[in-house]
Each structure stands twice: as structure tokens, then as C-alpha cells.
PDB file of C-alpha atoms in Angstrom:
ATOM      1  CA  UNK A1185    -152.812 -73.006 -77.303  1.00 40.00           C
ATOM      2  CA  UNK A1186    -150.648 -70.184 -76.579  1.00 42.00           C
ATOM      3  CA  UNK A1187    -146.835 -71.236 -77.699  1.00 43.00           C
ATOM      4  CA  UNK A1188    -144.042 -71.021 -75.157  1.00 41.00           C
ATOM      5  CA  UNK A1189    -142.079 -68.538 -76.848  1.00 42.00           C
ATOM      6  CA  UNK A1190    -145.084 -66.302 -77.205  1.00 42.00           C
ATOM      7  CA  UNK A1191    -145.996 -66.052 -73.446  1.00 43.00           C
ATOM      8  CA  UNK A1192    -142.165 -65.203 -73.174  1.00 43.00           C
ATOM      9  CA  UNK A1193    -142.236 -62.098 -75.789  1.00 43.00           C
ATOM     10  CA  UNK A1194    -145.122 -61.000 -74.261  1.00 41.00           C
ATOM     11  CA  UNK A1195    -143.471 -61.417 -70.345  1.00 40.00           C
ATOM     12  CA  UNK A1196    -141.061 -59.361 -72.161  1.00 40.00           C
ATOM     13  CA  UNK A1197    -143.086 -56.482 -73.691  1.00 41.00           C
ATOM     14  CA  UNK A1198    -145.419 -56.226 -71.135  1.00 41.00           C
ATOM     15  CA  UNK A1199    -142.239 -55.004 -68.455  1.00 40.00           C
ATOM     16  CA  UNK A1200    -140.620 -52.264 -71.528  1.00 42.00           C
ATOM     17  CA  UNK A1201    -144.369 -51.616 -73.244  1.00 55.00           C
ATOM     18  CA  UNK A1202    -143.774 -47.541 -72.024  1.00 68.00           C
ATOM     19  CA  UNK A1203    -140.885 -47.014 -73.039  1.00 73.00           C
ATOM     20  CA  UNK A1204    -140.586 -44.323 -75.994  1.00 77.00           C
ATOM     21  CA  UNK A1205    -137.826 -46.525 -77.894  1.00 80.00           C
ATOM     22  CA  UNK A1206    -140.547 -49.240 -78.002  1.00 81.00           C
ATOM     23  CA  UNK A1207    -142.812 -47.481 -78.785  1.00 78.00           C
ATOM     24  CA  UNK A1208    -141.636 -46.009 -81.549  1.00 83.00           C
ATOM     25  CA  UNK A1209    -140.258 -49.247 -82.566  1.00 85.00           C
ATOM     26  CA  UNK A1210    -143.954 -50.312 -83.096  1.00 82.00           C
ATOM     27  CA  UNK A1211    -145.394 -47.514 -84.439  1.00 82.00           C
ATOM     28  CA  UNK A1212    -142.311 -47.374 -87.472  1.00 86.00           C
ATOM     29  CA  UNK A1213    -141.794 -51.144 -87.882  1.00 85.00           C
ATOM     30  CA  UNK A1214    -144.865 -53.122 -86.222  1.00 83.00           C
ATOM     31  CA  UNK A1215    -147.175 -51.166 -88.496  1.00 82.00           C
ATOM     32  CA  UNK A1216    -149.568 -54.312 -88.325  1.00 85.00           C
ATOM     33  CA  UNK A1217    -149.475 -55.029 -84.753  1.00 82.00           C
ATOM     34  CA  UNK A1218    -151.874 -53.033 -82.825  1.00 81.00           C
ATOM     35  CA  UNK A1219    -149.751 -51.241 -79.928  1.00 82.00           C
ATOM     36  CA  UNK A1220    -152.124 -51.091 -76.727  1.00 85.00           C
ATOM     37  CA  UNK A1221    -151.594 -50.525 -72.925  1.00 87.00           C
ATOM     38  CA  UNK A1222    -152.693 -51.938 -69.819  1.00 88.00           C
ATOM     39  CA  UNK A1223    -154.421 -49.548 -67.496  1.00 91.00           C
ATOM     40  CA  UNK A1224    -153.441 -50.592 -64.249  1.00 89.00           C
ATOM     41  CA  UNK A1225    -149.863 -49.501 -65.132  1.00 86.00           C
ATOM     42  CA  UNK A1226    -151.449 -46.264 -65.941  1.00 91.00           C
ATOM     43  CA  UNK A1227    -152.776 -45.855 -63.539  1.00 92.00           C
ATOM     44  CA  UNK A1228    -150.031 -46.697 -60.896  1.00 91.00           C
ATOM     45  CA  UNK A1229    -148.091 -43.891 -62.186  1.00 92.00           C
ATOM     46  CA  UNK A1230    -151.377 -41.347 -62.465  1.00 94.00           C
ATOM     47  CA  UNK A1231    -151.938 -42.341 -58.615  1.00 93.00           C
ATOM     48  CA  UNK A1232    -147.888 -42.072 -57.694  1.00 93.00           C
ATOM     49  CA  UNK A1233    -147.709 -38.380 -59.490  1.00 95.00           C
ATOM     50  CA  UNK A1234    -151.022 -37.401 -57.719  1.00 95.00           C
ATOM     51  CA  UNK A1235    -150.025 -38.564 -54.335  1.00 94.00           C
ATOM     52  CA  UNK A1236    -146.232 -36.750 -54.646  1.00 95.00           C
ATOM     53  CA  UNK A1237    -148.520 -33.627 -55.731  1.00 95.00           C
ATOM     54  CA  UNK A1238    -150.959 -33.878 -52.588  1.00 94.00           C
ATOM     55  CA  UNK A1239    -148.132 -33.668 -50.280  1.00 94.00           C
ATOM     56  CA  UNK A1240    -147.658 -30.559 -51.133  1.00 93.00           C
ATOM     57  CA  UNK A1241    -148.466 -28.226 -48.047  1.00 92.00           C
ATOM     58  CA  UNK A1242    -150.868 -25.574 -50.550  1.00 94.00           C
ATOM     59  CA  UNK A1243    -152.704 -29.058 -52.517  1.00 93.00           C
ATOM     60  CA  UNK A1244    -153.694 -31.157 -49.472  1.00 92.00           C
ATOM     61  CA  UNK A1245    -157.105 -31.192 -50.982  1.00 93.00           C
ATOM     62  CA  UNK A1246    -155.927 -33.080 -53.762  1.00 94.00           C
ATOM     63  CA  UNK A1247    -155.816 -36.473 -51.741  1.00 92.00           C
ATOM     64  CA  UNK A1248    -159.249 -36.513 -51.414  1.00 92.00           C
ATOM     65  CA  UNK A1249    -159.354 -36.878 -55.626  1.00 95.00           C
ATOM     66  CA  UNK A1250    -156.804 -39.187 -55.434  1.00 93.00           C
ATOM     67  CA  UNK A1251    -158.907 -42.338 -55.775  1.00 90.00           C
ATOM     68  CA  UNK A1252    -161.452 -40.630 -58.125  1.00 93.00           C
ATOM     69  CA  UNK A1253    -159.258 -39.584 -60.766  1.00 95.00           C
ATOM     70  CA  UNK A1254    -157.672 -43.448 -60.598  1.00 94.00           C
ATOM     71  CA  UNK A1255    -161.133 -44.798 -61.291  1.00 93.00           C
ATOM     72  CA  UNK A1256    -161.531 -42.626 -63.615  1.00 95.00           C
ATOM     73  CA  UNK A1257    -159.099 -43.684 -65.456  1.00 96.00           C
ATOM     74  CA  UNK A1258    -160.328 -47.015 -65.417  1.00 94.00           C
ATOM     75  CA  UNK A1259    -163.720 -46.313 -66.478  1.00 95.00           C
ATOM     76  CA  UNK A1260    -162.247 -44.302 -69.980  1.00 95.00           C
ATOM     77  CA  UNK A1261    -160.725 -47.165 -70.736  1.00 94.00           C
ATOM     78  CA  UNK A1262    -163.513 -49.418 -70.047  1.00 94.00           C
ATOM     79  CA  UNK A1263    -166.151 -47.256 -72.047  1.00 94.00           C
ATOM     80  CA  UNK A1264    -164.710 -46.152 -74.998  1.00 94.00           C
ATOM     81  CA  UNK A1265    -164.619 -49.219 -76.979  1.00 92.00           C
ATOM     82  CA  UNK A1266    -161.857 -48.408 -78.997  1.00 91.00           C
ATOM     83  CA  UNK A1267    -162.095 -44.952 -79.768  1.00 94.00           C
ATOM     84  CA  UNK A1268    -159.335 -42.916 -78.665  1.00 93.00           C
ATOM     85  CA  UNK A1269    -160.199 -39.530 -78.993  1.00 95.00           C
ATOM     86  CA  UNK A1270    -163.717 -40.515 -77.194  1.00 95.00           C
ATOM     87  CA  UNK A1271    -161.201 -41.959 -74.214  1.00 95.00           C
ATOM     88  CA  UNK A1272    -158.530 -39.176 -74.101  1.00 96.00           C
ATOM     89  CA  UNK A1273    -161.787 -36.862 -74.099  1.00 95.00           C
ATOM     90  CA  UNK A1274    -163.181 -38.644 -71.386  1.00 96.00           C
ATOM     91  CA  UNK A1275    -159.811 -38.292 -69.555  1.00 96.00           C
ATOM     92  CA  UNK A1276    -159.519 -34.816 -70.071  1.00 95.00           C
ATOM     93  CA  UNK A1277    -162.771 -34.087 -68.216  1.00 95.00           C
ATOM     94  CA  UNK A1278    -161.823 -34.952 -64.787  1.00 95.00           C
ATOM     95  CA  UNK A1279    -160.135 -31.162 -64.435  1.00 94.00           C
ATOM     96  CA  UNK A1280    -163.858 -30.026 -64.908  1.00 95.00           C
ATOM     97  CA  UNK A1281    -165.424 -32.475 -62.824  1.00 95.00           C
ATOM     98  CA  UNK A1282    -163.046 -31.664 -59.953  1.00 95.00           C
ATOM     99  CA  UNK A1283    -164.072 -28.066 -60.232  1.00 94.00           C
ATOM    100  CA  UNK A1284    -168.054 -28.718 -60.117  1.00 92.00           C
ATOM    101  CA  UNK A1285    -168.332 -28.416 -63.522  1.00 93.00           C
ATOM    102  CA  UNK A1286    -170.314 -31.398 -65.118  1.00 92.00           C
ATOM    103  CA  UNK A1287    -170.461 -29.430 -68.996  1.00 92.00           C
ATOM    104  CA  UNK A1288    -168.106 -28.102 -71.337  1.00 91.00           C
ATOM    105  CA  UNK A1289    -168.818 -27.404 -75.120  1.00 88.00           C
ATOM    106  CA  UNK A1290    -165.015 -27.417 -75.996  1.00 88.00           C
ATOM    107  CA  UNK A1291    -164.989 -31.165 -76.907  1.00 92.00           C
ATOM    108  CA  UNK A1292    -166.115 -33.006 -79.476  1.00 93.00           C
ATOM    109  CA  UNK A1293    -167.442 -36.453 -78.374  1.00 93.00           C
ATOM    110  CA  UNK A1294    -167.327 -35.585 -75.022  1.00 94.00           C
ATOM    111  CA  UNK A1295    -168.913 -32.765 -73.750  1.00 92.00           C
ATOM    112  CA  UNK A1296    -170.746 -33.634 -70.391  1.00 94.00           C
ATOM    113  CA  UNK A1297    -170.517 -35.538 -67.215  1.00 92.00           C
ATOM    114  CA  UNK A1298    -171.958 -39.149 -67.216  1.00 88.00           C
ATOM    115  CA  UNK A1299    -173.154 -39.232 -63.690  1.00 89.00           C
ATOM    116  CA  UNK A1300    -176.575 -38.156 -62.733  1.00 88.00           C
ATOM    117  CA  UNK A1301    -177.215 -35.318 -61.555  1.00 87.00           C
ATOM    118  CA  UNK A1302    -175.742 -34.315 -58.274  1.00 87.00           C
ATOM    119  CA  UNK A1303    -178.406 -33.550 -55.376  1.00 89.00           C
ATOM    120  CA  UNK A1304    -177.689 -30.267 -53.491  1.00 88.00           C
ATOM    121  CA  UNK A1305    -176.465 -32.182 -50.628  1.00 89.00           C
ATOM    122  CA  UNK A1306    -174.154 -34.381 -52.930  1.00 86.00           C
ATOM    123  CA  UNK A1307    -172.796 -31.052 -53.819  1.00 87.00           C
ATOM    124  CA  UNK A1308    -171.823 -29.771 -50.057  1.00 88.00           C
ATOM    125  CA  UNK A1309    -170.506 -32.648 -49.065  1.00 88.00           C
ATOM    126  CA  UNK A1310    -167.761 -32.959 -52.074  1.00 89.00           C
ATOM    127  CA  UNK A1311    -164.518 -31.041 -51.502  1.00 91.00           C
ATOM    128  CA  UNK A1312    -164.377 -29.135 -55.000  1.00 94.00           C
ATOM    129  CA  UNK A1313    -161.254 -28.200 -56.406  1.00 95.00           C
ATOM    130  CA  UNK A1314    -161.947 -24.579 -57.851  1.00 94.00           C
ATOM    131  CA  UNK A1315    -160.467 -23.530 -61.224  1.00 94.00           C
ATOM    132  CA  UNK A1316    -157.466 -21.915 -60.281  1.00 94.00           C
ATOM    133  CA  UNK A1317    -156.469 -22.832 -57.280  1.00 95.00           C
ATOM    134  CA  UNK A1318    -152.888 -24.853 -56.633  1.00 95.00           C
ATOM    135  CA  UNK A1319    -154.699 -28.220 -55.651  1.00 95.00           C
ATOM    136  CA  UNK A1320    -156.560 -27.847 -59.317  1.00 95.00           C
ATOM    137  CA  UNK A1321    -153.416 -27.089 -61.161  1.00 95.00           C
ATOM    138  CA  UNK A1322    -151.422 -29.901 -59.679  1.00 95.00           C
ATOM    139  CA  UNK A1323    -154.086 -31.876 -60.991  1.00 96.00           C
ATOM    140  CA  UNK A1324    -154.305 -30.305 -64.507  1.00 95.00           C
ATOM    141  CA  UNK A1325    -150.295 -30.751 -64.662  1.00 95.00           C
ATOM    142  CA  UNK A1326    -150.444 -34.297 -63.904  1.00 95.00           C
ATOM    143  CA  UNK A1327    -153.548 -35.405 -66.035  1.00 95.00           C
ATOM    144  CA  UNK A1328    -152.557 -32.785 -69.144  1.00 95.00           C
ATOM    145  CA  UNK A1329    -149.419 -33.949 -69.451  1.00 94.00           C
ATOM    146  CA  UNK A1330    -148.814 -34.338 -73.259  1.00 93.00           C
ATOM    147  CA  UNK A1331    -146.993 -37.834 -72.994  1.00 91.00           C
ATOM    148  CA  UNK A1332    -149.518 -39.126 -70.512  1.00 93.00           C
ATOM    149  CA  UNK A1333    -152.355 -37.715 -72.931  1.00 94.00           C
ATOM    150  CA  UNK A1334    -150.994 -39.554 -75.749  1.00 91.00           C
ATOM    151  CA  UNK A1335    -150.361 -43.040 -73.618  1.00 91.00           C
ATOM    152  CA  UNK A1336    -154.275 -42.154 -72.702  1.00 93.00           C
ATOM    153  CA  UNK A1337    -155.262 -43.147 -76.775  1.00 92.00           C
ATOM    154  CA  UNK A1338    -153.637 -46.716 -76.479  1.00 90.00           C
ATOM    155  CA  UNK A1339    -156.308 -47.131 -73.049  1.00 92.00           C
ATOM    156  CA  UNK A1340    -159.193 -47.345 -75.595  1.00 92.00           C
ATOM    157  CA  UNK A1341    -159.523 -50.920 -75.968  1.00 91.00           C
ATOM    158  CA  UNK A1342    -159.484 -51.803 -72.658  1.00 90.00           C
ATOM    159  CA  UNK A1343    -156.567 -54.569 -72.689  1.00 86.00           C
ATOM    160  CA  UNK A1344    -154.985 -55.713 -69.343  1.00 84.00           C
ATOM    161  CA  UNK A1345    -151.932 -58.044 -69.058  1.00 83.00           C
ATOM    162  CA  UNK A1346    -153.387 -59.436 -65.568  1.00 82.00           C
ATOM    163  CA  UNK A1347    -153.666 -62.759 -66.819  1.00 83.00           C
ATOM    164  CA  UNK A1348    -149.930 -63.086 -68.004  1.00 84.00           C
ATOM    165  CA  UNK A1349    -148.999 -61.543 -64.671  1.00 84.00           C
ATOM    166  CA  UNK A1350    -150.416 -64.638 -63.414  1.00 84.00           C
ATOM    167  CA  UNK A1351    -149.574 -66.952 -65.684  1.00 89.00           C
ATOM    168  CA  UNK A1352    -145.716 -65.703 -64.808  1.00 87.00           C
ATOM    169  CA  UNK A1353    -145.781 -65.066 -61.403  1.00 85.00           C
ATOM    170  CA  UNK A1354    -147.744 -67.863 -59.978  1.00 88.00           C
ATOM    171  CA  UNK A1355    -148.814 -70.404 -62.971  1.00 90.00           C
ATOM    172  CA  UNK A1356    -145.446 -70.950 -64.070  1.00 90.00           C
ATOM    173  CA  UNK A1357    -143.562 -71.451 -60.875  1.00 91.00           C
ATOM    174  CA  UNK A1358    -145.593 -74.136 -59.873  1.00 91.00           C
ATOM    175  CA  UNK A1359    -144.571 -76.020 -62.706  1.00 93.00           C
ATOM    176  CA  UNK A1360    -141.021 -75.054 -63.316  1.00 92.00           C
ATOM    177  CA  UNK A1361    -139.266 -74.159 -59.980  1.00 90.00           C
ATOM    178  CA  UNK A1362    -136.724 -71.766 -60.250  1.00 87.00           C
ATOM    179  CA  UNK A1363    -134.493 -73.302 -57.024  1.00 89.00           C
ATOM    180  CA  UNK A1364    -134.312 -76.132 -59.229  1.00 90.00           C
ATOM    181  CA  UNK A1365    -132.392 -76.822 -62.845  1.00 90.00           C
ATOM    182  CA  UNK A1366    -133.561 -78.964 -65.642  1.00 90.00           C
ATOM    183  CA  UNK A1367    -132.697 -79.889 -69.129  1.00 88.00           C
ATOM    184  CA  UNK A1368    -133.894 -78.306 -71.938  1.00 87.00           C
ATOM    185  CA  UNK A1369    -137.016 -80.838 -72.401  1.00 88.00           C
ATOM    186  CA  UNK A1370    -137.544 -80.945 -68.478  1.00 90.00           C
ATOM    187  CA  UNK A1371    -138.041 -77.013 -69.122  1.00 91.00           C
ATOM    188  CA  UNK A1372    -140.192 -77.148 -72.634  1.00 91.00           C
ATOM    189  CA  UNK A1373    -142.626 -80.015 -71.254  1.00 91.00           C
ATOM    190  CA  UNK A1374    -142.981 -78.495 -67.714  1.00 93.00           C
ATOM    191  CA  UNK A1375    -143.740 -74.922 -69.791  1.00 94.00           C
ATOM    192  CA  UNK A1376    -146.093 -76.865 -71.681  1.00 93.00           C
ATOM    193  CA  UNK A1377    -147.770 -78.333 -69.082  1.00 94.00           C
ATOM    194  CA  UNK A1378    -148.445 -74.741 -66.959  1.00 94.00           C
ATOM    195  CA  UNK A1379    -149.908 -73.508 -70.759  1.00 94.00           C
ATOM    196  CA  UNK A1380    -152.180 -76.003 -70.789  1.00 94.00           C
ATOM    197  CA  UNK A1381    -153.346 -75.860 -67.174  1.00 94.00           C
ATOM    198  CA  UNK A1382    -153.822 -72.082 -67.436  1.00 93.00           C
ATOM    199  CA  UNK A1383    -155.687 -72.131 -70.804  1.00 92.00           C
ATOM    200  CA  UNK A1384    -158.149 -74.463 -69.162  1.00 92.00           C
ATOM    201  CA  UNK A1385    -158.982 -72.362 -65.970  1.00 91.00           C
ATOM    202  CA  UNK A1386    -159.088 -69.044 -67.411  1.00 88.00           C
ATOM    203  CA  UNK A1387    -161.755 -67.120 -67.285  1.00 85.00           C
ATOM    204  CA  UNK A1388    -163.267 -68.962 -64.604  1.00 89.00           C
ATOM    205  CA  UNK A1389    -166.744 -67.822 -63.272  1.00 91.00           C
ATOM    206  CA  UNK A1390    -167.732 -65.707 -60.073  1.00 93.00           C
ATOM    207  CA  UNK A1391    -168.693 -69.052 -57.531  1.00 94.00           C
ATOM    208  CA  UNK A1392    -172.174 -68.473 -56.199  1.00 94.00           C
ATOM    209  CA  UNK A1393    -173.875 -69.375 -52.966  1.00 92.00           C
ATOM    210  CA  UNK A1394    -176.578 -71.899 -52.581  1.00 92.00           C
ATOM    211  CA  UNK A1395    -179.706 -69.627 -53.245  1.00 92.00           C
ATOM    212  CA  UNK A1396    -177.386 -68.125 -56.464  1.00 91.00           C
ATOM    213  CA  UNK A1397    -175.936 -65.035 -54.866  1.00 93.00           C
ATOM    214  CA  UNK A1398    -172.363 -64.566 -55.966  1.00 94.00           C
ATOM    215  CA  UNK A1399    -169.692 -64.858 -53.543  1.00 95.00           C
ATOM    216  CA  UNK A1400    -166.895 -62.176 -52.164  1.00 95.00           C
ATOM    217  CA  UNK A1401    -164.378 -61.280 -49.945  1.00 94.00           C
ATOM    218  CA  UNK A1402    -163.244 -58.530 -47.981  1.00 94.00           C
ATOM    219  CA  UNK A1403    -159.924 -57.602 -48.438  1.00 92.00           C
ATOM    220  CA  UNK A1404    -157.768 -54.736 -47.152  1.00 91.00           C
ATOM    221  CA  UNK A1405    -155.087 -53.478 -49.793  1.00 83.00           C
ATOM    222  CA  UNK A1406    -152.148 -51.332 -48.120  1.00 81.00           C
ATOM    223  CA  UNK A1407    -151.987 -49.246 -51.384  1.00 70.00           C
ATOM    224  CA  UNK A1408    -156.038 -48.118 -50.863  1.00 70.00           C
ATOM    225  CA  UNK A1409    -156.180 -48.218 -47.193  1.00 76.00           C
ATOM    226  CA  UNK A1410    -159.780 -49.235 -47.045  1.00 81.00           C
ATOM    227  CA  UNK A1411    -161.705 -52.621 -47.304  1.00 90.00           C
ATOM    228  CA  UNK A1412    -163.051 -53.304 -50.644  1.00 87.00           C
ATOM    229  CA  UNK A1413    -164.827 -56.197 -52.114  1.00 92.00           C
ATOM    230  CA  UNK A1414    -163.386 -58.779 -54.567  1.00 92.00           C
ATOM    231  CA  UNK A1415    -164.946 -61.907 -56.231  1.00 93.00           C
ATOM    232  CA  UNK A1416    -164.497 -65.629 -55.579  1.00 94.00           C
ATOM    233  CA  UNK A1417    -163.561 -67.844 -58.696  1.00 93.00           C
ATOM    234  CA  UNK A1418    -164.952 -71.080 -59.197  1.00 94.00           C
ATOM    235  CA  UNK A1419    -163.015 -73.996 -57.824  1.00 93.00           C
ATOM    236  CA  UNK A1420    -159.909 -75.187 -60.924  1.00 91.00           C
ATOM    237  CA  UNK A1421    -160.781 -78.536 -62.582  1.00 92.00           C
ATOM    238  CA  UNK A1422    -158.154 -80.477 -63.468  1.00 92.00           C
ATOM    239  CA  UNK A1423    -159.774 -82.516 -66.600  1.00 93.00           C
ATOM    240  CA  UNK A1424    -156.784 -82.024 -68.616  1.00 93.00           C
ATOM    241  CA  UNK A1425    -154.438 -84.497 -66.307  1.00 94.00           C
ATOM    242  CA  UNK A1426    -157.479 -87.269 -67.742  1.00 94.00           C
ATOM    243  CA  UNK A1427    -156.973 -86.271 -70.774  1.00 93.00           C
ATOM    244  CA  UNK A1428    -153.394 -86.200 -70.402  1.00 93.00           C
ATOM    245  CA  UNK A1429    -153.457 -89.628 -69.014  1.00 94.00           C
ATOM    246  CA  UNK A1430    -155.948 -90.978 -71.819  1.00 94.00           C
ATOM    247  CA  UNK A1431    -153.541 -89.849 -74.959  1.00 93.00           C
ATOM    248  CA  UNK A1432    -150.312 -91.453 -72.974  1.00 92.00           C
ATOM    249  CA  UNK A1433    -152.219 -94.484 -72.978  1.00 95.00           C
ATOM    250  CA  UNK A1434    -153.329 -94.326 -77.218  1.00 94.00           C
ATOM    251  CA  UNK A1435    -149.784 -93.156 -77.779  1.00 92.00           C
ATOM    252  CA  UNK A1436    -148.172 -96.331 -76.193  1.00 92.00           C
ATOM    253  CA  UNK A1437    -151.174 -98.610 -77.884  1.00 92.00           C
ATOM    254  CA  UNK A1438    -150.111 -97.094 -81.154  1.00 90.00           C
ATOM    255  CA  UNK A1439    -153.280 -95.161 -81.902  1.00 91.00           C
ATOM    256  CA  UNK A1440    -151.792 -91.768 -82.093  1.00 90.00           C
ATOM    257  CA  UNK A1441    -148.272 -90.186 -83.265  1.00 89.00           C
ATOM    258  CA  UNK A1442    -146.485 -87.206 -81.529  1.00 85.00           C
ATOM    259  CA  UNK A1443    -143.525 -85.576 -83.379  1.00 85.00           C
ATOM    260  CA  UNK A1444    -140.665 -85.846 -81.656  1.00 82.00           C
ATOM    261  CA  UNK A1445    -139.550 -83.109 -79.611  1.00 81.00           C
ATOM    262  CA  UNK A1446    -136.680 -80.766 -82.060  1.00 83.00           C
ATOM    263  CA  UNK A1447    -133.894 -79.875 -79.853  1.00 82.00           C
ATOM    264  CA  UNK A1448    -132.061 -76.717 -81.028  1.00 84.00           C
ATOM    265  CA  UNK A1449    -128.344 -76.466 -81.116  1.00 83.00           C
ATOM    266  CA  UNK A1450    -127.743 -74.614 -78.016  1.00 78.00           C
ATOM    267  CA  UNK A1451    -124.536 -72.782 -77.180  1.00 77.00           C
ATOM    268  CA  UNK A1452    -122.527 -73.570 -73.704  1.00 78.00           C
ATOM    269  CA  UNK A1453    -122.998 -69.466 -73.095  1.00 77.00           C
ATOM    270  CA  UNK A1454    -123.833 -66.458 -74.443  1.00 80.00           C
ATOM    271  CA  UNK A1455    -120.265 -65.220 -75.491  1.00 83.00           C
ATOM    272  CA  UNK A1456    -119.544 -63.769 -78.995  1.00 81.00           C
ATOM    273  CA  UNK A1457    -115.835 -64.780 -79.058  1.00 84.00           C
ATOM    274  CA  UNK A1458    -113.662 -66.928 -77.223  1.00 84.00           C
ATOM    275  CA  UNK A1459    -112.395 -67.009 -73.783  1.00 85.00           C
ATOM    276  CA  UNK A1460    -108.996 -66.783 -74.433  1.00 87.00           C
ATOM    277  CA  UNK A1461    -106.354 -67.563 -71.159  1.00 91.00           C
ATOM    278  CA  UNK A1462    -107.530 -67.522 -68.437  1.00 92.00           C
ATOM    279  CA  UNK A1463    -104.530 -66.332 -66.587  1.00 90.00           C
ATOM    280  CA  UNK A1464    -104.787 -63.281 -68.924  1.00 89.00           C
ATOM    281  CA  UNK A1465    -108.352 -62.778 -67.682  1.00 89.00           C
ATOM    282  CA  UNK A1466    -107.619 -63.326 -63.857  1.00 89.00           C
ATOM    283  CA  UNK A1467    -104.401 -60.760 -64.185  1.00 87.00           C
ATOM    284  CA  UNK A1468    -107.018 -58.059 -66.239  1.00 85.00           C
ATOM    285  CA  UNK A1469    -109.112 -58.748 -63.492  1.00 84.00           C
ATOM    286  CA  UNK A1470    -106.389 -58.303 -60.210  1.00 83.00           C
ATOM    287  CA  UNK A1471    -104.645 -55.209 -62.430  1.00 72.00           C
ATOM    288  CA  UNK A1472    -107.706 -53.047 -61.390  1.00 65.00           C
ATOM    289  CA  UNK A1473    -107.551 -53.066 -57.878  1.00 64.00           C
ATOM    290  CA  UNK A1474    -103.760 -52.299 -58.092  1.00 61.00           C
TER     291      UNK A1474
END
């Protein structure tokens, strides 16, 4: 089971994971930790930087691309199994792809389209960004970017946070309501509790229909702007409440022993010193509006 304070430090990470301090942080100190980021935050930024660029009166072509160099970026990270020169490789080809240009022998894992081969009508009907031109470069500034090429390495085994995301913004909340306070074991049994009802429903499987055709539905995303497909999850089971029940029951008969639940000496507040007068405080306070 995943331990409280762990889902916390990662909550934590997962919001500062970009950030250069951090990063550097784990690359000098966390020698033994393997550093890795989540596409999808990637990508939001790729897809933010490429829209700004496309609105730009001499790149409108570049919207069309827009989409395509997201998935892109999905599929490096998805298919490079943890090498990171095969996925900033893979990354780097998009600029030649754009341009109609499905091989290159500059690279050294990497060094042609994976697509089939594009039919001559294929071809005519794409909107190709020619070497060059200011749509092109827009895109070669935003996908060449050294920082962004070095966050591309840390794509290569394909780890997404999604799940905490989940866990935190839905999981958790149902369990512990934050319009509501509770003691320090209301808040470590209730955190418990959400654990160990999201470490028994993860990973659920697509549901299928009676003749074994897996179900989906149509959604409309604001971000995309066009209807796309996603999967229905099997129904939750709730076996774990039985369970639950059945060890109340053997604890109370005798038959098994919890350790008691360690509360740590908690200060009233976060403050280093002492609060001193408060009159002095108030008058600090009044003395700057004067």
C-alpha cells in the first residue's frame, strides 16, 4: 500500500517537477532516484507555445500541425522504452516530417519516418510546411529549444502522474472533505481509507458489451475542439468495505492485533519564535497605513 506521506511528496513534486532548482536538486543529490516527467505536462506547454506561434499573421499554417506535433510527442514517449536519445531523436524529426521529408541520415537511431508510405493523394491533401518558410521556423524554435530538448530525455519511460491527479483531485475528497475539519486520526484513517479504495480500483479494465466489443464515449474537449473517443472503465467493487468489516469483527474477538495509532507531537502553528504582545503586533500592524 502506498503510505500517506508518500502520495503527499509526490502531490508535491508532481506540481514543481520542471522547475530547474528541482531539477538540479535531483540530478546533484537524488543520484539514486530516477528523475522522469509526465508527458501531458509536456505537452500542454509544446501545444500553448505552438498555438501563441500560429497566431502569428505570416505562420497561420502552423495550426493545422498543431495537434500533430502534440501526438507526436506522445508517441516518443510511448515508443522509446527508455532510451533517451532514441526519444529526443524521435522528437527532433517532426521539423522534417512537417516539411515532406520522411528521411534524414543526420541521426543516429533515428533516421526515417515510421508511417507508411504516403500515397500521392495523402501528399496533396497535407498542408506542408516547407524548409524555410516562417510557419517552419516557428516550429523549429519551439520544438529545438535546448531546455525543451533536454526535458524531451526524461519522456523516455513513458511515466504519467494521471493516476495521482486522481487520487488528489477526486479520490481524496470524497473521503476527507475539505469544508469540513477533523482531528489528526479523523484525517490519517479517512487518508487511509481513500489509499485503500484507490489501490483496489486501479487499473480497472475497458467494460465490454454483450457480444465482447469494448465500450466508449464521445466526448467533446474545449481544448481540441473536436469529438474524440474515450473508454468506459469497469464498474468499482467495493470488496475492501467486507474485508474491512471482517477484520473489525477478528479484532474485537481477539484474533488479530493492530498497533496503536502513534500520534506525533504536533505544534499549535507553524511559528519559529514567539508571538510576543499583541498590542505590539496590532500597533506594527496600524503604523503602516499611517
Amino acid at each position: 500500500m502506498v503510505s500517506i506521506r508518500e502520495h503527499h511528496c509526490l502531490q508535491l513534486f508532481h506540481y514543481i517537477y520542471r522547475h530547474v532548482q528541482v531539477a538540479a536538486i535531483m540530478k546533484r543529490e537524488k543520484v539514486h532516484i530516477k528523475h522522469r516527467f509526465d508527458p501531458w505536462h509536456l505537452a500542454k506547454s509544446v501545444r500553448k507555445d505552438l498555438v501563441a506561434a500560429s497566431k502569428k499573421r505570416e505562420c497561420t499554417e502552423l495550426a493545422s500541425w498543431t495537434a500533430s506535433v502534440v501526438n507526436h510527442l506522445w508517441w516518443c514517449a510511448a515508443t522509446s522504452h527508455g532510451d533517451q536519445l532514441l526519444c529526443q531523436e524521435k522528437w527532433k524529426s517532426i521539423i522534417y516530417h512537417v516539411a515532406g521529408i520522411h528521411e534524414w541520415p543526420d541521426f543516429q537511431l533515428f533516421s526515417a519516418c515510421g508511417h507508411d508510405e504516403l500515397t500521392n493523394q495523402q501528399r496533396r491533401n497535407k498542408v506542408w510546411l516547407p524548409i524555410g518558410s516562417p510557419s517552419h521556423n516557428a516550429l523549429k524554435e519551439v520544438a529545438w529549444k535546448p531546455k525543451l530538448l533536454k526535458d524531451i530525455c526524461l519522456l523516455a519511460d513513458f511515466v504519467q502522474t494521471g493516476c495521482l491527479e486522481v487520487f488528489h483531485g477526486s479520490m481524496a475528497k470524497k473521503y476527507v472533505n475539505k469544508s469540513q475539519h477533523y482531528s489528526y486520526s479523523g484525517m490519517v484513517s479517512r487518508t487511509q481509507l481513500a489509499v485503500i479504495d484507490h489501490n483496489h480500483n486501479v487499473g480497472r479494465g475497458v467494460a465490454t458489451t454483450a457480444s465482447g466489443d469494448e465500450r466508449y464515449k464521445c466526448v467533446y474537449p474545449k481544448l481540441q475542439k473536436q469529438w474524440v473517443a474515450k473508454p468506459i472503465y469497469e464498474e468499482k467493487t467495493y470488496q475492501f468495505v467486507h474485508d474491512l468489516l471482517r477484520d473489525t469483527i477478528l479484532l474485537k474477538e481477539g484474533e488479530i492485533e493492530v498497533p496503536a495509532l502513534e500520534r506525533p507531537n504536533l505544534p499549535k502553528n507553524i511559528a519559529t519564535n514567539p508571538r510576543g504582545n499583541k498590542g505590539d503586533i496590532i500597533e506594527r500592524h496600524v503604523s503602516r497605513f499611517q
